[in-house]
Short mmCIF file of C-alpha atoms and ligand atoms in Angstrom, two decimals:
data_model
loop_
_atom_site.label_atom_id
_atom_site.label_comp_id
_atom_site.label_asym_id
_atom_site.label_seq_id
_atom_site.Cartn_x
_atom_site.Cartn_y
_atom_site.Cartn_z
CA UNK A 14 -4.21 -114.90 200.66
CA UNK A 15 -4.79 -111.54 199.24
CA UNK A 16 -3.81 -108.72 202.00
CA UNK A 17 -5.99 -105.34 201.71
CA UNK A 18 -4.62 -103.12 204.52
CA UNK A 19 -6.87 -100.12 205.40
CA UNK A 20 -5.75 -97.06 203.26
CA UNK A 21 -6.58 -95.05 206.24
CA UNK A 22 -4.51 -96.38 208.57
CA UNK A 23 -1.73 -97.22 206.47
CA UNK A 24 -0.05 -94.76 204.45
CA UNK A 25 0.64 -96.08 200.93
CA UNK A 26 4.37 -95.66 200.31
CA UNK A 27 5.25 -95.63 196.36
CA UNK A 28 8.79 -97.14 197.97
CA UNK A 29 8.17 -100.09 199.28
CA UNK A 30 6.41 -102.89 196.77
CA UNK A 31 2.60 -103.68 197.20
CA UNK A 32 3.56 -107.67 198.61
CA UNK A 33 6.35 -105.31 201.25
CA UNK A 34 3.52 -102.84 201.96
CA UNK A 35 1.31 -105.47 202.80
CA UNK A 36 3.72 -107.18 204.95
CA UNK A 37 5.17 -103.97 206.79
CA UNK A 38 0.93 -103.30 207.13
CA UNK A 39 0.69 -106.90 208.96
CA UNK A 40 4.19 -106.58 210.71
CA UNK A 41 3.05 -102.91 212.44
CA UNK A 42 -0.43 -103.82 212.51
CA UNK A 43 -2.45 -103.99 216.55
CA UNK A 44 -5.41 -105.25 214.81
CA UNK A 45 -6.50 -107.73 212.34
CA UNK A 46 -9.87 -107.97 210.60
CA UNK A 47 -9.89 -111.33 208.24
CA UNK A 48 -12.88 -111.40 206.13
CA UNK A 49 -13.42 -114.95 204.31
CA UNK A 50 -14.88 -114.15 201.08
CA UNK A 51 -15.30 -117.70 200.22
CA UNK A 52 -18.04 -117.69 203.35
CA UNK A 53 -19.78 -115.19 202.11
CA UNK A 54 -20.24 -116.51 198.72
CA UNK A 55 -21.23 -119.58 200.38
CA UNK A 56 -23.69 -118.14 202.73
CA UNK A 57 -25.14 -116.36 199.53
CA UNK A 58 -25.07 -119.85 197.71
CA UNK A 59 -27.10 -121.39 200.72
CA UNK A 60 -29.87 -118.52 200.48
CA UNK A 61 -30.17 -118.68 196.67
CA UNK A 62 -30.91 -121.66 197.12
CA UNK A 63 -33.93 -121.35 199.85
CA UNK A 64 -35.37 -118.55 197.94
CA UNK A 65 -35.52 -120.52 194.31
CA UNK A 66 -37.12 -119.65 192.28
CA UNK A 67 -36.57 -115.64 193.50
CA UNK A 68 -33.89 -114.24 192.49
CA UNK A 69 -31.21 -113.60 195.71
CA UNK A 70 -30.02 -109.91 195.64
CA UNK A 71 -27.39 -108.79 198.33
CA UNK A 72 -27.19 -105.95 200.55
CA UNK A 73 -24.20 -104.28 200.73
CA UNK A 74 -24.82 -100.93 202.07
CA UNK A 75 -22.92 -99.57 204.62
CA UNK A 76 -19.31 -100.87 203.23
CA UNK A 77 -20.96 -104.56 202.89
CA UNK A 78 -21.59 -104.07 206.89
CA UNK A 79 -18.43 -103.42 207.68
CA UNK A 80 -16.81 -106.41 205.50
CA UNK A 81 -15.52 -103.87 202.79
CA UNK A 82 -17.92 -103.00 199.30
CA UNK A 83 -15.25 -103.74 196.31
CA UNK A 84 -13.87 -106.59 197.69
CA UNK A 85 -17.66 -108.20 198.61
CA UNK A 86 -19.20 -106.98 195.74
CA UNK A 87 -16.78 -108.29 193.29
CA UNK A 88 -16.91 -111.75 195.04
CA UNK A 89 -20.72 -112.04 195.07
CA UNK A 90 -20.78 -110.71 191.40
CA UNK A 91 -18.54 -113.60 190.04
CA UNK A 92 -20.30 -115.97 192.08
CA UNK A 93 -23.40 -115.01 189.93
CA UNK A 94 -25.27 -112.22 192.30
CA UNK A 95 -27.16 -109.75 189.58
CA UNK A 96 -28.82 -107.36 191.56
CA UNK A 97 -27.63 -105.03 194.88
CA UNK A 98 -28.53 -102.61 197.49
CA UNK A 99 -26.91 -99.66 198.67
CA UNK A 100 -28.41 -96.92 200.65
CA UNK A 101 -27.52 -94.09 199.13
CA UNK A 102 -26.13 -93.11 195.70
CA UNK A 103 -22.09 -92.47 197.23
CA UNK A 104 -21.87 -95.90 198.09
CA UNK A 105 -23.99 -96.73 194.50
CA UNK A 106 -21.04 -95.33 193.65
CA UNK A 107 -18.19 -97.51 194.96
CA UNK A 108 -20.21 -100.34 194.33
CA UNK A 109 -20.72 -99.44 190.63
CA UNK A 110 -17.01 -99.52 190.08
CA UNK A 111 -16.77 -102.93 191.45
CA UNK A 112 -19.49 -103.91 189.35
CA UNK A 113 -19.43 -102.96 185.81
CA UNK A 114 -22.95 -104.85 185.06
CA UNK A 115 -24.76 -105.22 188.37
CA UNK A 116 -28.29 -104.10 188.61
CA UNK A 117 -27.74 -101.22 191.94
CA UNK A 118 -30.61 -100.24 194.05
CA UNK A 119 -29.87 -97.25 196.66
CA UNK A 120 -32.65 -98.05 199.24
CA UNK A 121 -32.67 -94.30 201.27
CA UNK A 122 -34.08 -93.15 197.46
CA UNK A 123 -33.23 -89.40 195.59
CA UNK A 124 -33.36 -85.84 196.34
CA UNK A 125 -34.10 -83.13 194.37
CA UNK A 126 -31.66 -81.81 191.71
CA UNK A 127 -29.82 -85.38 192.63
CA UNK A 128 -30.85 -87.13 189.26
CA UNK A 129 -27.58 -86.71 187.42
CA UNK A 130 -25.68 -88.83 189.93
CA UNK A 131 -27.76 -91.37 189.59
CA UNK A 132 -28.13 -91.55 185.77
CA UNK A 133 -24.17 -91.66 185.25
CA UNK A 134 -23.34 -94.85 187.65
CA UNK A 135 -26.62 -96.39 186.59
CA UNK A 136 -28.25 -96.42 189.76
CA UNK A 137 -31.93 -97.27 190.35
CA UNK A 138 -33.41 -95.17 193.15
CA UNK A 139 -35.91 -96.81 195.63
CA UNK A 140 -38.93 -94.44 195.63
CA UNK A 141 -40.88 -94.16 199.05
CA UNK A 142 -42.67 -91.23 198.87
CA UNK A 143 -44.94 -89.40 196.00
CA UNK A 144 -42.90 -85.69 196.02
CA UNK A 145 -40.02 -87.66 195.50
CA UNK A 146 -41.92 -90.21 192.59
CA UNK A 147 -42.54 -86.82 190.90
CA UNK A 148 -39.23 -85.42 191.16
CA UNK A 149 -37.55 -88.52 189.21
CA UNK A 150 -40.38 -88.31 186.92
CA UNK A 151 -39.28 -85.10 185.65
CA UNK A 152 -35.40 -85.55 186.04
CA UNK A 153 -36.28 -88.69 183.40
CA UNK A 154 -38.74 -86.90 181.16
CA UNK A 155 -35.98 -83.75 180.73
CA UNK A 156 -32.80 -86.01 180.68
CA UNK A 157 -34.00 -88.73 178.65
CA UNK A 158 -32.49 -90.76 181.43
CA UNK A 159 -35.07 -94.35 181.44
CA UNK A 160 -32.97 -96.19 183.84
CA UNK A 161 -35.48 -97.46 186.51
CA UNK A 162 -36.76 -96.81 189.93
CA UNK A 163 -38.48 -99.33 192.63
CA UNK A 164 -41.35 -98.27 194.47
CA UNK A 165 -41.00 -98.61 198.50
CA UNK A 166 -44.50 -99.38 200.32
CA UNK A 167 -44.81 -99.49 203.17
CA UNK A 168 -47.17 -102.58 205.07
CA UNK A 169 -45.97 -102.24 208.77
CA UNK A 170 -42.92 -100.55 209.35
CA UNK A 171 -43.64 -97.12 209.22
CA UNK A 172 -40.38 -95.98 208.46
CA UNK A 173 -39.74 -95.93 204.55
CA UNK A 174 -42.41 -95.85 201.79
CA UNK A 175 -45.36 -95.09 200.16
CA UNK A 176 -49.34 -95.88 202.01
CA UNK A 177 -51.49 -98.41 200.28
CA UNK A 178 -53.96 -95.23 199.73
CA UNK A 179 -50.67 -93.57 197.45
CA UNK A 180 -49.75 -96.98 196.21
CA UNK A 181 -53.44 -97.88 194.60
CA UNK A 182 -53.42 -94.31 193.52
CA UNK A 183 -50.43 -94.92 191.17
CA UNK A 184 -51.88 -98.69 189.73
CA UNK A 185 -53.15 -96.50 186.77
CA UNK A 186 -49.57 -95.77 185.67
CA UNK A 187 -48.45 -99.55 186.15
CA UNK A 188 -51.58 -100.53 184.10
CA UNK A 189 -51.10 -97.66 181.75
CA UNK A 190 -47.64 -99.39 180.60
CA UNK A 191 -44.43 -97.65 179.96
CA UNK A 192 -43.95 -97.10 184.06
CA UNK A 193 -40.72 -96.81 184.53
CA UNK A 194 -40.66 -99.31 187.44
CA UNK A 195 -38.93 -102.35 187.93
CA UNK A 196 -39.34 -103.37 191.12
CA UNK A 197 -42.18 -103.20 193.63
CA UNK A 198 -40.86 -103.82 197.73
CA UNK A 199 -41.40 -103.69 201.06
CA UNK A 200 -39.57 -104.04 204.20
CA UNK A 201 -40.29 -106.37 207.65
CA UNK A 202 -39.89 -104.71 210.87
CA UNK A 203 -40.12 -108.14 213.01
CA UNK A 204 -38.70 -111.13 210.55
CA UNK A 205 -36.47 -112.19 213.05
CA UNK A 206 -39.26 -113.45 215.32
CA UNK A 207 -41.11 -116.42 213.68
CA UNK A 208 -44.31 -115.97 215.45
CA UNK A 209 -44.42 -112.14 215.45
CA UNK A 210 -48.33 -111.05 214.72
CA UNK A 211 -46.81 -108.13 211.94
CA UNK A 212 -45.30 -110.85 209.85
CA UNK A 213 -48.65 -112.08 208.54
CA UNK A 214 -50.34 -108.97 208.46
CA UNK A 215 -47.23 -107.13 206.66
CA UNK A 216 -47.45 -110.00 204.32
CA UNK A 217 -51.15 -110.05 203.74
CA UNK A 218 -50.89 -105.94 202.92
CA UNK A 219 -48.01 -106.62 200.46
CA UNK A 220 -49.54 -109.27 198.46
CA UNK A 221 -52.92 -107.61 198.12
CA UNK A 222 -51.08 -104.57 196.61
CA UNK A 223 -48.34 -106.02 194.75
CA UNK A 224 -50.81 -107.93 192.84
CA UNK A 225 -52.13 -104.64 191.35
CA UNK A 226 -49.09 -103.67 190.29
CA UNK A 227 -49.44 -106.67 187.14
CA UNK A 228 -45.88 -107.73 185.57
CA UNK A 229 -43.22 -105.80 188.01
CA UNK A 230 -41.50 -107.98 190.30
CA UNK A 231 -41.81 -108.13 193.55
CA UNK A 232 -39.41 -108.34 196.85
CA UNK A 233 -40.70 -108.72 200.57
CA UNK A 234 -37.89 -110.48 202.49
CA UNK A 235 -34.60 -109.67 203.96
CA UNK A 236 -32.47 -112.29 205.50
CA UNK A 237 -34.73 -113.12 208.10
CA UNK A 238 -37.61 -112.87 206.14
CA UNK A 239 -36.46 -115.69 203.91
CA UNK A 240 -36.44 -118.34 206.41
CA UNK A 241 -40.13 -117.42 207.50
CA UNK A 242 -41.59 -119.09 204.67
CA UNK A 243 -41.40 -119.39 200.63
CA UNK A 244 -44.85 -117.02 200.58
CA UNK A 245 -42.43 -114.54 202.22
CA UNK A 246 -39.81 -114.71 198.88
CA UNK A 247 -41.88 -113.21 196.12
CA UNK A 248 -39.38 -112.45 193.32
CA UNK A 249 -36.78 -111.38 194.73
CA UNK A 250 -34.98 -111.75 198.19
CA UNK A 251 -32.96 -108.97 200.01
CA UNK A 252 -30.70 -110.51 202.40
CA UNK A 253 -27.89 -108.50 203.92
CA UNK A 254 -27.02 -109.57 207.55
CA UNK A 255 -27.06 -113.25 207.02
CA UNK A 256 -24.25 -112.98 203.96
CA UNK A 257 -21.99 -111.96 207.06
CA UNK A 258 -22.49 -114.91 208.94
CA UNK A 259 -25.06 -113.20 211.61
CA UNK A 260 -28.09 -115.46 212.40
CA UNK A 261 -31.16 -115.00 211.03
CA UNK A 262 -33.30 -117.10 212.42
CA UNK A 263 -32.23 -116.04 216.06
CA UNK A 264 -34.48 -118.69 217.87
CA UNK A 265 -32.65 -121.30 216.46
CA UNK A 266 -29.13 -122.80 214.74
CA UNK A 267 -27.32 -120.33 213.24
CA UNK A 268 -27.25 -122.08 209.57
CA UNK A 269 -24.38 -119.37 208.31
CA UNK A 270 -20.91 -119.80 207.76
CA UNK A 271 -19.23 -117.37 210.16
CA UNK A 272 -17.12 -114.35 207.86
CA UNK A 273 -14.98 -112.32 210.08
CA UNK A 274 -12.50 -112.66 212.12
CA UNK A 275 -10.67 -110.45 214.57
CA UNK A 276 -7.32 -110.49 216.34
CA UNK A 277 -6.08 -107.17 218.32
CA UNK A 278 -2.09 -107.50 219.44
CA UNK A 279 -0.94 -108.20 223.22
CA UNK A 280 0.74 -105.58 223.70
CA UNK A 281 2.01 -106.20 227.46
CA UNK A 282 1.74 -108.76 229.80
CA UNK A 283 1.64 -108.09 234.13
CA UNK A 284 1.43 -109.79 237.09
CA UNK A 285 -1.03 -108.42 239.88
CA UNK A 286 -1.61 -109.04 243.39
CA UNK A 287 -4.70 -110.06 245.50
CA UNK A 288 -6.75 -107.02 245.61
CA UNK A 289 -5.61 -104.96 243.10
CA UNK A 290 -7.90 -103.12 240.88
CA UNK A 291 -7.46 -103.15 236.79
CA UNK A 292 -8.72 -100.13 234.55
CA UNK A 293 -10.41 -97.02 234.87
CA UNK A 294 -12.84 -96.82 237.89
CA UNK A 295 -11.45 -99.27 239.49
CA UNK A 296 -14.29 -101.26 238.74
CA UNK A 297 -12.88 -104.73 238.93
CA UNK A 298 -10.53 -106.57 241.64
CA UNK A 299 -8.54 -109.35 241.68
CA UNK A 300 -9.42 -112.10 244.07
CA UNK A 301 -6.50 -114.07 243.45
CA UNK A 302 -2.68 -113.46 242.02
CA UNK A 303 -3.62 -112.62 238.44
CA UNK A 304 -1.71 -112.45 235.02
CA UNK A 305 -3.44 -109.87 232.43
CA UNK A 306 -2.68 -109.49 228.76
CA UNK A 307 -3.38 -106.06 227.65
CA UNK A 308 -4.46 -106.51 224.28
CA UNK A 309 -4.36 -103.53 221.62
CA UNK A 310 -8.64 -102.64 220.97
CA UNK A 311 -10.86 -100.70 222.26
CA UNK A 312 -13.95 -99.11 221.86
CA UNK A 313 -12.33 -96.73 219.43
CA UNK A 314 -12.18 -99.60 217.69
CA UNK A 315 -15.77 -100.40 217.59
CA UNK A 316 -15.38 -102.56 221.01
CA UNK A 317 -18.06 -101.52 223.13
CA UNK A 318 -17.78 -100.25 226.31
CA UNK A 319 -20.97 -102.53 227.61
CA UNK A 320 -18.23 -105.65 227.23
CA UNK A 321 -16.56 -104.56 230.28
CA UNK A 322 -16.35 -106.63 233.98
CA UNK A 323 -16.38 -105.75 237.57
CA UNK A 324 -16.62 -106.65 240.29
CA UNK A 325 -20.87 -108.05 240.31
CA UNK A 326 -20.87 -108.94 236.74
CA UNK A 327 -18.79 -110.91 234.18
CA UNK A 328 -18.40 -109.26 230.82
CA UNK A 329 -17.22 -110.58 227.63
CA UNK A 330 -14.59 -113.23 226.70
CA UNK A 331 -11.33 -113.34 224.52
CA UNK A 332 -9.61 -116.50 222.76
CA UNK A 333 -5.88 -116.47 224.20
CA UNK A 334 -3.71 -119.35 223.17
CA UNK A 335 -6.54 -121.20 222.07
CA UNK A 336 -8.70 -120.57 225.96
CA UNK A 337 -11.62 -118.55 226.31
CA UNK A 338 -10.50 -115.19 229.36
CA UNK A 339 -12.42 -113.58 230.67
CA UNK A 340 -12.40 -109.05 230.38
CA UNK A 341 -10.87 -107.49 233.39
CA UNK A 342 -12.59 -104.06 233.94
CA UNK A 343 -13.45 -101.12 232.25
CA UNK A 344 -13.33 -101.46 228.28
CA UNK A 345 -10.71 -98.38 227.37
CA UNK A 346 -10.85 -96.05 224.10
CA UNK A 347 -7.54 -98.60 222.64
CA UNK A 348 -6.99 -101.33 225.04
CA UNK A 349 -8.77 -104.16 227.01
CA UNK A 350 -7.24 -106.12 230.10
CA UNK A 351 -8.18 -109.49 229.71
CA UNK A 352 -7.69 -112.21 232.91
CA UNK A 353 -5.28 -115.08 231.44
CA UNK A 354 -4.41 -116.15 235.10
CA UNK A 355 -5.43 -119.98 233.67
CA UNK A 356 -3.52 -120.05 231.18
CA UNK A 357 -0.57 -122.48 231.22
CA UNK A 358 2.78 -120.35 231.68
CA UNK A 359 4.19 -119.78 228.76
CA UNK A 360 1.56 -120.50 226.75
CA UNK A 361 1.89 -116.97 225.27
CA UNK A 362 3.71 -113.70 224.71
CA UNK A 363 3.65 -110.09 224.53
CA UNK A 364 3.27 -109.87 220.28
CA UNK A 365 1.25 -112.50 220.16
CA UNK A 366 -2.79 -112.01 219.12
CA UNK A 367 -5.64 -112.33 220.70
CA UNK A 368 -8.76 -113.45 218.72
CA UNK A 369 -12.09 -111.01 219.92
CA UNK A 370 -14.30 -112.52 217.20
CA UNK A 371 -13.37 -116.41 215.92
CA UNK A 372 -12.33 -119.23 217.48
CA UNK A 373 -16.23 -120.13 218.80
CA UNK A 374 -16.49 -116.14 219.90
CA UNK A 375 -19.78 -114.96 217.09
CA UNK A 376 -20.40 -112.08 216.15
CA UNK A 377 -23.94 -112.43 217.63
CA UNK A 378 -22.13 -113.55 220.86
CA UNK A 379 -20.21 -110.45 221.04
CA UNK A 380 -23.22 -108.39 219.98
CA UNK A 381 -25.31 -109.50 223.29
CA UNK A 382 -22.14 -108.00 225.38
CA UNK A 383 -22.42 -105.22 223.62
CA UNK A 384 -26.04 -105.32 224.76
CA UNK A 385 -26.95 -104.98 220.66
CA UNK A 386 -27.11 -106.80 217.35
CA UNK A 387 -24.86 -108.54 215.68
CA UNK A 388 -25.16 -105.80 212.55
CA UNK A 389 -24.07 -103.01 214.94
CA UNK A 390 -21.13 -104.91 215.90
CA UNK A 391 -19.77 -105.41 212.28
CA UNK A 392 -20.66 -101.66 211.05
CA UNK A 393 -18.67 -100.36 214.15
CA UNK A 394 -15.68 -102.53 213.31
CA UNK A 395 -12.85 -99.93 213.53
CA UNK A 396 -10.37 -98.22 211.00
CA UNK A 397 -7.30 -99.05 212.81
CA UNK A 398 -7.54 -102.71 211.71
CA UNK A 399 -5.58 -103.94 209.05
CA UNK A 400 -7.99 -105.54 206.54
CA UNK A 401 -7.35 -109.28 205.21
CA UNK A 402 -9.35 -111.23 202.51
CA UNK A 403 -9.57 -114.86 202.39
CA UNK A 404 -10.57 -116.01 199.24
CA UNK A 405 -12.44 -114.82 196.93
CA UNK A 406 -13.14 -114.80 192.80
CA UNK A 407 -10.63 -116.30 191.07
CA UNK A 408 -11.81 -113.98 188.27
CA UNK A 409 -12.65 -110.42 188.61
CA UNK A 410 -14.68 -108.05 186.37
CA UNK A 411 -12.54 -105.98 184.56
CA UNK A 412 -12.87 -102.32 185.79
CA UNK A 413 -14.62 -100.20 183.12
CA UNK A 414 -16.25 -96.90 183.08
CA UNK A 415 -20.05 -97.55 184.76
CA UNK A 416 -21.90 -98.76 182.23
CA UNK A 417 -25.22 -96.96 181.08
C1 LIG B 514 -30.89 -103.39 205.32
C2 LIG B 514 -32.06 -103.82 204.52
C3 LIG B 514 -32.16 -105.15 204.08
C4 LIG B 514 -31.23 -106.24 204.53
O1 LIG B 514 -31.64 -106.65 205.81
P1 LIG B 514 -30.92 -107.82 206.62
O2 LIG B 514 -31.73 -107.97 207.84
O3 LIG B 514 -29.53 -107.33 206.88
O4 LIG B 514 -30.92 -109.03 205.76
C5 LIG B 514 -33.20 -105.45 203.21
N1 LIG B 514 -34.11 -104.52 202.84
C6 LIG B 514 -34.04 -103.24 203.27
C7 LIG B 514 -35.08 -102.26 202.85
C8 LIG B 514 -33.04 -102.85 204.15
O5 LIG B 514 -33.00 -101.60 204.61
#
């Protein structure tokens, strides 16, 4: 097992040895985040396959949704991944160092005056609008720089990319040769929903312009969009969510390997009577004698407040001694109360760890309690926790300077 604990909440000491440092980091720790890297390879395996012949990219933006870039990145690369997205061109840039070879996409696209920074990691922007088209044109044409953007269009979503009016307008440039553009995408606002009307008609729109745009590949799908149907997987696939074991088809199975799991610390262990209240507000009661174990997260850590109880309404579950317990009140900034009353005895201590994602508890689960989606509950996972990796490639690319 290969320990990462979070530089931020860990001071390195140049004392102690890296296998001490990583044990002091586990020893100390109040919360532990184990990511299985060997689940996410697999779950990238698994869509690779559904999407063949398209090539299967991965979406790693946002610190591979909370699951950490370099260590993800370098996983999926050595399990054969080629091609990746990023939003912008910082975390380009911590992918890029991962990833000597990859192919890097930054979806949110380029400023003005921002070409340089993307020439010198070798990171393709994703164009969505024609200012911005015209901008890279000339950063290429003064710089030399013939690296490669996408074009975004946009069929639906109304969020990123260029209209089909602005899209047909630049077909003359694909057709003229020499364009500059290797890949031609577009995004679905309602893949998750099988039967939603704007999957066909985002579809239809996509492949009546993509086929003017002769000999650059194209890419539709994101996770969800890949279990649709094959007419949905063009040339390439995007899938980000469903590499971290969220569902993507939501109405049924979840056919992902789950990837994280998460243990916070009991930190204390008390006895209350009939009729006491636990937490701030005084929200929830106890209707019986009750044992809580005060367990070391909060929403601080990315554990949202909307997981709470009281008195009306049950709110999310923890895994103590191998027992599903139910939350006892208010959700604080570092701590949760959490009702073990059913436990057996001494079934466990203060020390021991209770597991808030794992053991049966999904991420999607957790994600409804937080009355959101499963990708907001991984990209709010906290800094306090200590960082684990199962796993992973048995070889690594050797760090070089970003190639060019
Ligand atoms: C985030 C994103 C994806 C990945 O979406 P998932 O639903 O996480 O698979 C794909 N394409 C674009 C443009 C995105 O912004």
């Amino acid at each position: 097992m290969n320990i990462v604990s979070d530089p931020k909440s860990i001071p390195a000491s140049s004392i102690l040895s890296a296998e001490a440092n990583q044990a002091a980091a586990l020893a100390t720790a109040t919360g532990v985040l184990t990511v299985d890297l060997d689940a996410i390879v697999a779950n990238w395996r698994k869509l690779e396959k559904a999407a063949v012949p398209a090539e299967c990219a991965a979406v790693i933006k946002a610190d591979a949704y909370g699951c950490g870039v370099d260590p993800v990145a370098r996983a999926l690369a050595a399990a054969g991944c080629k091609t990746f997205f990023v939003a912008t061109v910082d975390e380009a840039r911590a992918a890029r160092a991962a990833m000597p070879s990859a192919t890097i996409y930054a979806l949110d696209g380029i400023f003005q005056n921002c070409g340089d920074a993307f020439a010198k990691i070798d990171c393709k922007p994703v164009i969505g609008d024609l200012n911005e088209l015209a901008e890279w044109d000339v950063f290429c044409r003064r710089s030399g720089w013939a690296g490669g953007a996408a074009i975004h269009i946009d069929t639906g979503m109304n969020r990123l990319g260029l209209t089909i009016n602005e899209a047909q307008g630049i077909v003359p440039r694909i057709n003229a040769g020499d364009h500059g553009i290797t890949l031609v995408m577009s995004h679905l606002a309602c893949a998750e929903a099988l039967n939603h009307p704007l999957n066909a008609k985002q579809l239809a729109t996509f492949r009546e312009i993509v086929s003017l745009f002769t000999g650059v590949p194209a890419s539709l799908s994101n996770s969800s969009g890949i279990f649709l149907s094959p007419q949905f997987q063009f040339d390439l696939v995007r899938p980000g969510a469903a590499l971290y074991g969220i569902n993507p088809t939501p109405e049924a199975d979840n056919p992902m390997q789950p990837v994280v799991d998460l243990k916070a610390r009991i930190v204390r262990i008390r006895n209350v009577e009939r009729g006491d209240s636990v937490g701030y507000g005084g929200t929830w009661t106890a209707r019986r004698p009750t044992r809580l174990a005060i367990v070391s997260a909060g929403y601080a850590d990315g554990y949202f407040r909307a997981a709470g109880s009281n008195d009306g309404t049950r709110g999310a579950e923890v895994v103590v001694a191998g027992k599903r317990c139910p939350i006892a009140g208010r959700v604080s900034m570092d701590l949760i109360a959490v009702d073990i009353t059913d436990l057996e005895k001494n079934a466990v201590r203060r020390g021991h760890m209770a597991t808030l994602i794992g053991e049966g508890i999904t991420v999607d689960e957790l994600a409804h309690h937080f009355g959101t989606i499963g990708y907001e509950v991984l990209t709010s996972l906290g800094p306090r926790y200590a960082r684990v990796y199962k796993g992973g490639a048995a070889t690594v690319e050797p760090a070089a300077s970003a190639s060019t």
